[in-house]
mmCIF file of C-alpha atoms in Angstrom:
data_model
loop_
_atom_site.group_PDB
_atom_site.id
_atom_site.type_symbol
_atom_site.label_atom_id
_atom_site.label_comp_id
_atom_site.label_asym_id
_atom_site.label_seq_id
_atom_site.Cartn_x
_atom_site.Cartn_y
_atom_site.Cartn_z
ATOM 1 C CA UNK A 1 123.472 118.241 117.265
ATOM 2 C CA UNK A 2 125.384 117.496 114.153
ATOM 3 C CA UNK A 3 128.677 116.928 113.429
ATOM 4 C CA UNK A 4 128.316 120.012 110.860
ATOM 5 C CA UNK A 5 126.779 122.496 113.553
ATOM 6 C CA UNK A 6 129.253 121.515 116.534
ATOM 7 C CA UNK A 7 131.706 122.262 113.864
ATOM 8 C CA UNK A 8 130.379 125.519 112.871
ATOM 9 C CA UNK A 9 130.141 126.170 116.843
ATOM 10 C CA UNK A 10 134.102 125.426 116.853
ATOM 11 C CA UNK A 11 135.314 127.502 113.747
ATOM 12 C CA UNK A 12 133.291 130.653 114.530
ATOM 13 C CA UNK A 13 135.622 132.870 111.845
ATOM 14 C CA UNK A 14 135.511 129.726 109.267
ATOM 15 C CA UNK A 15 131.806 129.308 109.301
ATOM 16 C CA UNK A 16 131.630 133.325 109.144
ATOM 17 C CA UNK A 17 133.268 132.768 105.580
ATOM 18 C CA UNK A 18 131.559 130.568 104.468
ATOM 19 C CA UNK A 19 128.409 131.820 105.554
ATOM 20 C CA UNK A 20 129.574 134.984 103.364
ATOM 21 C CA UNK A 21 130.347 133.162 100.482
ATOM 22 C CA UNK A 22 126.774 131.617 100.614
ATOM 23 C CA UNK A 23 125.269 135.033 100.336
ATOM 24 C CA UNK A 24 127.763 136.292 97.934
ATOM 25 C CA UNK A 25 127.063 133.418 95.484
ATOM 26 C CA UNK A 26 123.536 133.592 96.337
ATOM 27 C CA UNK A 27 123.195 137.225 95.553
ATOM 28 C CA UNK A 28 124.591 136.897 92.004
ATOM 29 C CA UNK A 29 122.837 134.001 90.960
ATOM 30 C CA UNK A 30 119.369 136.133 91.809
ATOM 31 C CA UNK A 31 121.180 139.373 89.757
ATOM 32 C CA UNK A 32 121.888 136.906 86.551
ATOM 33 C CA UNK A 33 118.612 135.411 87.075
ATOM 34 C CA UNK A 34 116.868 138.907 86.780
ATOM 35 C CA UNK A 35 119.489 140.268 84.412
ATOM 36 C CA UNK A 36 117.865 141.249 80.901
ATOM 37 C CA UNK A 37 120.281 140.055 78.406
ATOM 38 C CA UNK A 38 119.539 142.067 75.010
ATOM 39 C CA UNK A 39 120.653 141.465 71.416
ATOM 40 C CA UNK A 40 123.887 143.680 70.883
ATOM 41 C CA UNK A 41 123.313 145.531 67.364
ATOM 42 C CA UNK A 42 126.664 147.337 67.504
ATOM 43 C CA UNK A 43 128.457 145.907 65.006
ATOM 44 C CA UNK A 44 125.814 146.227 62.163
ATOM 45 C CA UNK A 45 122.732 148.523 60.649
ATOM 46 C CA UNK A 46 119.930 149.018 62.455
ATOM 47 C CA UNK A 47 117.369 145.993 61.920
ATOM 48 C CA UNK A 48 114.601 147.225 59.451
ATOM 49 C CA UNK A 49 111.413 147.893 61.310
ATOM 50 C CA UNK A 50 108.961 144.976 60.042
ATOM 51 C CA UNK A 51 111.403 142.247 60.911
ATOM 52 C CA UNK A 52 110.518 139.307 62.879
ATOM 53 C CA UNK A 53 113.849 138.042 64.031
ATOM 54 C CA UNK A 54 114.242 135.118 65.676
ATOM 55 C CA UNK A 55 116.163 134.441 69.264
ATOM 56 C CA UNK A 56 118.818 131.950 68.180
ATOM 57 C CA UNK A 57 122.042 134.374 68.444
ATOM 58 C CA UNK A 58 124.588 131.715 66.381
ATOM 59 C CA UNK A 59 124.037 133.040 62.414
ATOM 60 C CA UNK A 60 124.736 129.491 60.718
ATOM 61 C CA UNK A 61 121.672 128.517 62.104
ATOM 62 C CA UNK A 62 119.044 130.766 61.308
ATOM 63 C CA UNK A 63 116.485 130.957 58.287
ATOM 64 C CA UNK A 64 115.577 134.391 56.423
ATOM 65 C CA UNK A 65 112.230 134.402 54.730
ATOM 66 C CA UNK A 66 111.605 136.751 52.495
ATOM 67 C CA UNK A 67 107.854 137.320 51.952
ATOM 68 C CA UNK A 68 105.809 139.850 49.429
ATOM 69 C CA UNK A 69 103.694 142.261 51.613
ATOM 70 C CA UNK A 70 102.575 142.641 55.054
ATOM 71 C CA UNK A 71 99.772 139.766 54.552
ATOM 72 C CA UNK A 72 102.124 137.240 53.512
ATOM 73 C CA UNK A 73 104.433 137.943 56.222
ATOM 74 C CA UNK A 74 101.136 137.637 58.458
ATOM 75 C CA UNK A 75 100.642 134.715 57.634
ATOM 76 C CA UNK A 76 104.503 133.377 57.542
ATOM 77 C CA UNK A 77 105.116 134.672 60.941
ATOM 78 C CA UNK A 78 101.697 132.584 62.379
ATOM 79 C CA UNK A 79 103.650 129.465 60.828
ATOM 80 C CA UNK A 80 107.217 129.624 61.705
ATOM 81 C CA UNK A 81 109.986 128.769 64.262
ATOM 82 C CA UNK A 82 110.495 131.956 65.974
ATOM 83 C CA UNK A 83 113.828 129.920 67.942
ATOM 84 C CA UNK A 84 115.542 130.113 64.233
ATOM 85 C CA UNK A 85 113.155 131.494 61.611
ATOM 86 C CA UNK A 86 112.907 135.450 60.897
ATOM 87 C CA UNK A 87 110.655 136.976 58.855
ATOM 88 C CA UNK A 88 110.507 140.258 56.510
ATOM 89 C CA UNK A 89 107.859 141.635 54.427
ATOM 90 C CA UNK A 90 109.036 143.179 51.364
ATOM 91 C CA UNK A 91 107.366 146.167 50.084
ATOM 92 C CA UNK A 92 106.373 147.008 46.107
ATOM 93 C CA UNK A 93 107.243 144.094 43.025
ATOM 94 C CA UNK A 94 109.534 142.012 43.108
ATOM 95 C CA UNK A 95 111.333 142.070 39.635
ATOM 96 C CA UNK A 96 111.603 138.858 38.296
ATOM 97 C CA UNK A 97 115.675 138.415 37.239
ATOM 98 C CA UNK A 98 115.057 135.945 34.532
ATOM 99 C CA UNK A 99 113.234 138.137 32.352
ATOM 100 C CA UNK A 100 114.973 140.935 32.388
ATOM 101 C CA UNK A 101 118.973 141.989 31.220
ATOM 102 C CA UNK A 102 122.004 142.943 33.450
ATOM 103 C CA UNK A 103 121.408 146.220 33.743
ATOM 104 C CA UNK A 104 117.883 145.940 34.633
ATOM 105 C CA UNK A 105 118.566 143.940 37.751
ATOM 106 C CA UNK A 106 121.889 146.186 38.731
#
């Protein structure tokens, strides 16, 4: 036998421990491994329901397109980075702010 066994065989209530701990850590690695971890929306609106978010978590480095209409965001959301790039359609015209006053755009 090995040295590792006879000791086992020697320190019954030691290896009992240790066998415990072996299951213990065992049995939460398989729980975070199977764990569904879900985006926490708590602290803000509800997400609008054509978004395509993206999965990166950290704000400072995600994108926002903007896109006119359902077939442009088709088309966006076939073409980006869905690890930091989100997507939302925008529905009706888009006034264009350079033509217009103040008080159009407000």
């Amino acid at each position: 036998k090995d040295s590792f066994s006879l000791w086992l065989n020697q320190n019954i209530q030691d290896a009992e421990e240790l066998a415990k701990m072996a299951i213990s850590s065992a049995e939460r690695r398989l729980r975070a491994a199977t764990k569904v971890v879900r985006k926490k929306l708590v602290s803000g609106p509800a997400l609008p329901g054509k978004l395509a978010d993206c999965s990166e978590q950290d704000l400072s480095k995600t994108e926002l397109f903007l896109v006119e209409g359902d077939s442009a965001g088709a088309s966006a959301k076939q073409a980006r980075n869905r690890e930091y790039q989100a997507i939302l359609p925008l529905r009706g015209k888009i006034l264009n702010t350079w033509e217009v006053s103040a008080d159009q755009v407000l």
